[in-house]
PDB file of C-alpha atoms in Angstrom:
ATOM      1  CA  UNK A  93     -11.179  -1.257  14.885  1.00 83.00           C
ATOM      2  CA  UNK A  94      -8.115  -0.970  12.562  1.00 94.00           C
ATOM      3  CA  UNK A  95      -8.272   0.446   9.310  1.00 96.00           C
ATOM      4  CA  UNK A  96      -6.834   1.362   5.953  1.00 97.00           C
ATOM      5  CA  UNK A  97      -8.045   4.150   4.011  1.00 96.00           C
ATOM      6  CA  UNK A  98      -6.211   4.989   0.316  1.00 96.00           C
ATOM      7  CA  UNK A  99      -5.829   7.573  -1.978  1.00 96.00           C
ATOM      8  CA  UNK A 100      -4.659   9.364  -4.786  1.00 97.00           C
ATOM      9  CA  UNK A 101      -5.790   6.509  -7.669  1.00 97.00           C
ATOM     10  CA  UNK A 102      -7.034   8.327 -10.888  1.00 98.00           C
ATOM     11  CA  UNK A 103      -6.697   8.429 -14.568  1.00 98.00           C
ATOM     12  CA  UNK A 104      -3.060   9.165 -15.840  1.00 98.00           C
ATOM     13  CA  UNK A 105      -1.735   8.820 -19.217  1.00 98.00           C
ATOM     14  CA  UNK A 106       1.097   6.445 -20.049  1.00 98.00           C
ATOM     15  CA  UNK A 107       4.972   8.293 -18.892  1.00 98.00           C
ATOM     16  CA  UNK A 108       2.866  10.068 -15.913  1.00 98.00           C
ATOM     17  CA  UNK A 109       2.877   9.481 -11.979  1.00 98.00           C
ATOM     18  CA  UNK A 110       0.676   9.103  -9.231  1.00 98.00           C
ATOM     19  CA  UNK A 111       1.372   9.320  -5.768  1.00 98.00           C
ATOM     20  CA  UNK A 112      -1.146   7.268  -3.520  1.00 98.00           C
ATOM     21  CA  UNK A 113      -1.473   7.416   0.139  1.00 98.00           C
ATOM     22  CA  UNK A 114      -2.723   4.895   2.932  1.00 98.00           C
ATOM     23  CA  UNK A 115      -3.581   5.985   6.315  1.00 97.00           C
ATOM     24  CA  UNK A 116      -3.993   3.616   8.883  1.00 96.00           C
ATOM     25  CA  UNK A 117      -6.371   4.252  12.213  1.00 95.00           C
ATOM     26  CA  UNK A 118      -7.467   2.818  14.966  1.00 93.00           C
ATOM     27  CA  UNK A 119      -5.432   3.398  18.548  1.00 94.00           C
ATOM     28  CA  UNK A 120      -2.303   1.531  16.177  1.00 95.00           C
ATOM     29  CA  UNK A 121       0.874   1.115  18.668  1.00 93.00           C
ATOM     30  CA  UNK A 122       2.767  -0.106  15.788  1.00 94.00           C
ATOM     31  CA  UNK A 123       3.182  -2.068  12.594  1.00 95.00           C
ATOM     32  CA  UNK A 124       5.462  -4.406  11.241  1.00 96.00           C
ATOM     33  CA  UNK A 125       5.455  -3.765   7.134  1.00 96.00           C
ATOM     34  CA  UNK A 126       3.454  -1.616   5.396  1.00 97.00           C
ATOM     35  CA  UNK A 127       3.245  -2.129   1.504  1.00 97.00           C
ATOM     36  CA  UNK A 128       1.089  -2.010  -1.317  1.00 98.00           C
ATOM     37  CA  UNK A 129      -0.767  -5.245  -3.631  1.00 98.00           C
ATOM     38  CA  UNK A 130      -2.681  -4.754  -6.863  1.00 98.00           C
ATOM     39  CA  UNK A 131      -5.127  -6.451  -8.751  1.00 98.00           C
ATOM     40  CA  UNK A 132      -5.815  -6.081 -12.386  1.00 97.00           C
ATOM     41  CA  UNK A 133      -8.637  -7.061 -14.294  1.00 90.00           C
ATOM     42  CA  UNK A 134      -8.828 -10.800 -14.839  1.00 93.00           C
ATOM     43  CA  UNK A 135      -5.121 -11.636 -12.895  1.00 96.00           C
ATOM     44  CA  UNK A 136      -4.561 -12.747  -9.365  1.00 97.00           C
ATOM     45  CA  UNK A 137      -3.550  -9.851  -6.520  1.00 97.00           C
ATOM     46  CA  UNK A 138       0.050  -9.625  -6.584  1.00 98.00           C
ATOM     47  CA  UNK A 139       2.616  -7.992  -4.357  1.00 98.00           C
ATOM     48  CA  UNK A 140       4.122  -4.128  -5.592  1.00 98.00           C
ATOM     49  CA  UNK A 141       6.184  -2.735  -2.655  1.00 98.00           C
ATOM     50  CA  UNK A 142       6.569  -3.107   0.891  1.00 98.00           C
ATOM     51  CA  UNK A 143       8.466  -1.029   3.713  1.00 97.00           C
ATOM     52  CA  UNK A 144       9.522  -2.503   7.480  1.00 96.00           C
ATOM     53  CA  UNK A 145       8.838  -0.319  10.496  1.00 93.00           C
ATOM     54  CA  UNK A 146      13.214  -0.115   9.892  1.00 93.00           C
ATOM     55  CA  UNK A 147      12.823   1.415   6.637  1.00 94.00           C
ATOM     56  CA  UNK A 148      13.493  -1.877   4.465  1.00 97.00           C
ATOM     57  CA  UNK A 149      11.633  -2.246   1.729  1.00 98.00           C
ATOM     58  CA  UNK A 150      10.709  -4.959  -1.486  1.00 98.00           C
ATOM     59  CA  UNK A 151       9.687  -4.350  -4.722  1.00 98.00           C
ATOM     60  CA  UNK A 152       8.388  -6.364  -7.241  1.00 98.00           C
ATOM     61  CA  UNK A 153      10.531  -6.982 -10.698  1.00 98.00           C
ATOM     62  CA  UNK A 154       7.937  -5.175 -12.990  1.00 98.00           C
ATOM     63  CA  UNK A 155       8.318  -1.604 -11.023  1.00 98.00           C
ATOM     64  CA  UNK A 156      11.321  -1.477  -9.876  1.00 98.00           C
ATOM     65  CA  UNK A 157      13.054   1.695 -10.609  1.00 98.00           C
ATOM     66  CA  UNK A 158       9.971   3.341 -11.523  1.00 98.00           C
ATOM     67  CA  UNK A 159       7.588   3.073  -7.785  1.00 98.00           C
ATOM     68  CA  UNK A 160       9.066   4.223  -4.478  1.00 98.00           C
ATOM     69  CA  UNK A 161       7.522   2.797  -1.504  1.00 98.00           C
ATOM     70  CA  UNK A 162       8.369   4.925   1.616  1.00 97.00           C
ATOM     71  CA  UNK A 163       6.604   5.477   5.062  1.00 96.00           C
ATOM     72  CA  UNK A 164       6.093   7.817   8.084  1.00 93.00           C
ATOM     73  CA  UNK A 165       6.054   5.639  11.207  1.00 87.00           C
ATOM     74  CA  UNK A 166       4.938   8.345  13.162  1.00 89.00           C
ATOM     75  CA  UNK A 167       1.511   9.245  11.593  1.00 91.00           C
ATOM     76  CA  UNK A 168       0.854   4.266  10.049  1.00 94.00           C
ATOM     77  CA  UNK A 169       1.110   6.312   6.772  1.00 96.00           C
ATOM     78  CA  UNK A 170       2.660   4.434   3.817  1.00 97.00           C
ATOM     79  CA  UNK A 171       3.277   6.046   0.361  1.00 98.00           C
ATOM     80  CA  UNK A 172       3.736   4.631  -2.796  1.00 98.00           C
ATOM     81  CA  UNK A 173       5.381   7.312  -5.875  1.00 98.00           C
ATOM     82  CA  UNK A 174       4.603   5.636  -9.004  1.00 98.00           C
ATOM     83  CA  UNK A 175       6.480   7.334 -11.469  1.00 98.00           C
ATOM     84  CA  UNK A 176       7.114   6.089 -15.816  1.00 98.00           C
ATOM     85  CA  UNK A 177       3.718   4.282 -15.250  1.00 98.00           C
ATOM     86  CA  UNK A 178       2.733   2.101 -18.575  1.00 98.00           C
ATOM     87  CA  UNK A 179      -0.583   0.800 -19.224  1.00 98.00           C
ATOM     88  CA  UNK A 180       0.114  -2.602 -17.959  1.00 97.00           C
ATOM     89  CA  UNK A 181       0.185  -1.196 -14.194  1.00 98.00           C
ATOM     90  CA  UNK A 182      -3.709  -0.335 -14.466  1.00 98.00           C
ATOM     91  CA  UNK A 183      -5.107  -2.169 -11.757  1.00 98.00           C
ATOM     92  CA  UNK A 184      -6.799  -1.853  -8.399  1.00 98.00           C
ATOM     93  CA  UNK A 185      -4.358  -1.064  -5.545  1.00 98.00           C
ATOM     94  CA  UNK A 186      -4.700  -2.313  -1.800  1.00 98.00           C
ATOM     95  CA  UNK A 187      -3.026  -1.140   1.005  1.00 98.00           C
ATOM     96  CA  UNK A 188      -1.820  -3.575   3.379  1.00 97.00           C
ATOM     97  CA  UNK A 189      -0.504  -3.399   7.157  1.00 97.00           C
ATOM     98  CA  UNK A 190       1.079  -6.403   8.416  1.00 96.00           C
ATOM     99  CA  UNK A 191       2.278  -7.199  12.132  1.00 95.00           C
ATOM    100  CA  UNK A 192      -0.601  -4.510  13.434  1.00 95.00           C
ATOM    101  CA  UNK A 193      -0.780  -3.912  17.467  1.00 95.00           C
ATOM    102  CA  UNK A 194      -3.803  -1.563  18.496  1.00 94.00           C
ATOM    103  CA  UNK A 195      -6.108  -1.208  20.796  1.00 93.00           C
ATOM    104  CA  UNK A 196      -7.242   1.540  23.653  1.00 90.00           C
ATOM    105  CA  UNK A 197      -6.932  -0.309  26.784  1.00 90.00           C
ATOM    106  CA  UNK A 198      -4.366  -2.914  25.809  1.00 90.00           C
ATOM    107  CA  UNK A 199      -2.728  -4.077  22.240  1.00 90.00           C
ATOM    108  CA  UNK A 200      -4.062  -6.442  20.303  1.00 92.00           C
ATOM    109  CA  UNK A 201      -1.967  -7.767  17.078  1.00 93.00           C
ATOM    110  CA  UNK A 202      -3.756  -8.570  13.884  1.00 91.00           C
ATOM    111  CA  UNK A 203      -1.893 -10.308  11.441  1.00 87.00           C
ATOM    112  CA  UNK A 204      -3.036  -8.571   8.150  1.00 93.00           C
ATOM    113  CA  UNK A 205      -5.132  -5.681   7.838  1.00 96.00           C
ATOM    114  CA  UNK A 206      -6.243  -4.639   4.140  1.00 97.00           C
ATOM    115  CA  UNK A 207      -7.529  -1.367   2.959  1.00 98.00           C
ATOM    116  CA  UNK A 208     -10.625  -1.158   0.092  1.00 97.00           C
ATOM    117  CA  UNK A 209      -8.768  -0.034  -2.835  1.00 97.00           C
ATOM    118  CA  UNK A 210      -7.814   2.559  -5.035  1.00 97.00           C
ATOM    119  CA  UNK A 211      -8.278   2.514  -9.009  1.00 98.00           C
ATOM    120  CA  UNK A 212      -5.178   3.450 -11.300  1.00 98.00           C
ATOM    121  CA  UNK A 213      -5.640   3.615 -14.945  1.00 98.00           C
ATOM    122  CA  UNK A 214      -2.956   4.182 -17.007  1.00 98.00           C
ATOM    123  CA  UNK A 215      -4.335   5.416 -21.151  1.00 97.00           C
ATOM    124  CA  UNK A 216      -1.745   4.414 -23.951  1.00 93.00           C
TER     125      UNK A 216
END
């Protein structure tokens, strides 16, 4: 019923920026935290940014200052501006939606809904 659909992954060359989008659907009321995880070859998924329904957000140490995380409430869209991006940032990214109520005839929460993935790859 809910889901997460990315985009805006590509091929970008080390110093350049993406911008990647996540749209969530599905009757949503609202939704807690919105943020975005990534998953490089051979390494465990680990957490980039992530922004409250309040506008408070977390980033991890290895982007910070370089990825803004921001979101529109109005339309479950979160954004992630990845600017300065380096090689070591090529990875899948996942959007995630945490604290999700939705449904048409009465809410329903889900704890953690995850999107498919989009592919960044960053060339030296």
């Amino acid at each position: 019923q809910v889901q997460l659909v990315e985009s805006g992954g590509g091929l970008v060359q080390a110093g350049g920026s993406l911008r990647l989008v996540c749209a969530a659907s599905g009757s949503i009321f609202s939704i807690d935290a919105m943020g975005w995880y990534r998953q490089a070859p051979g390494k465990q998924r680990e957490l980039v940014a992530t922004v409250t329904s309040g506008g408070s957000t977390n980033y991890a140490d290895s982007v910070k200052g370089r990825f803004t995380v921001s979101r529109d409430n109005a339309n479950n869209t979160v954004y992630l501006q990845m600017n300065s991006l380096k090689p070591e940032d090529t990875a899948v990214y996942y959007c995630n939606a945490d604290g999700v109520k939705a449904g048409k005839w009465r809410a329903v929460r889900y704890p953690e809904v995850w999107g498919q993935g989009t592919l960044v790859t960053v060339s030296s």
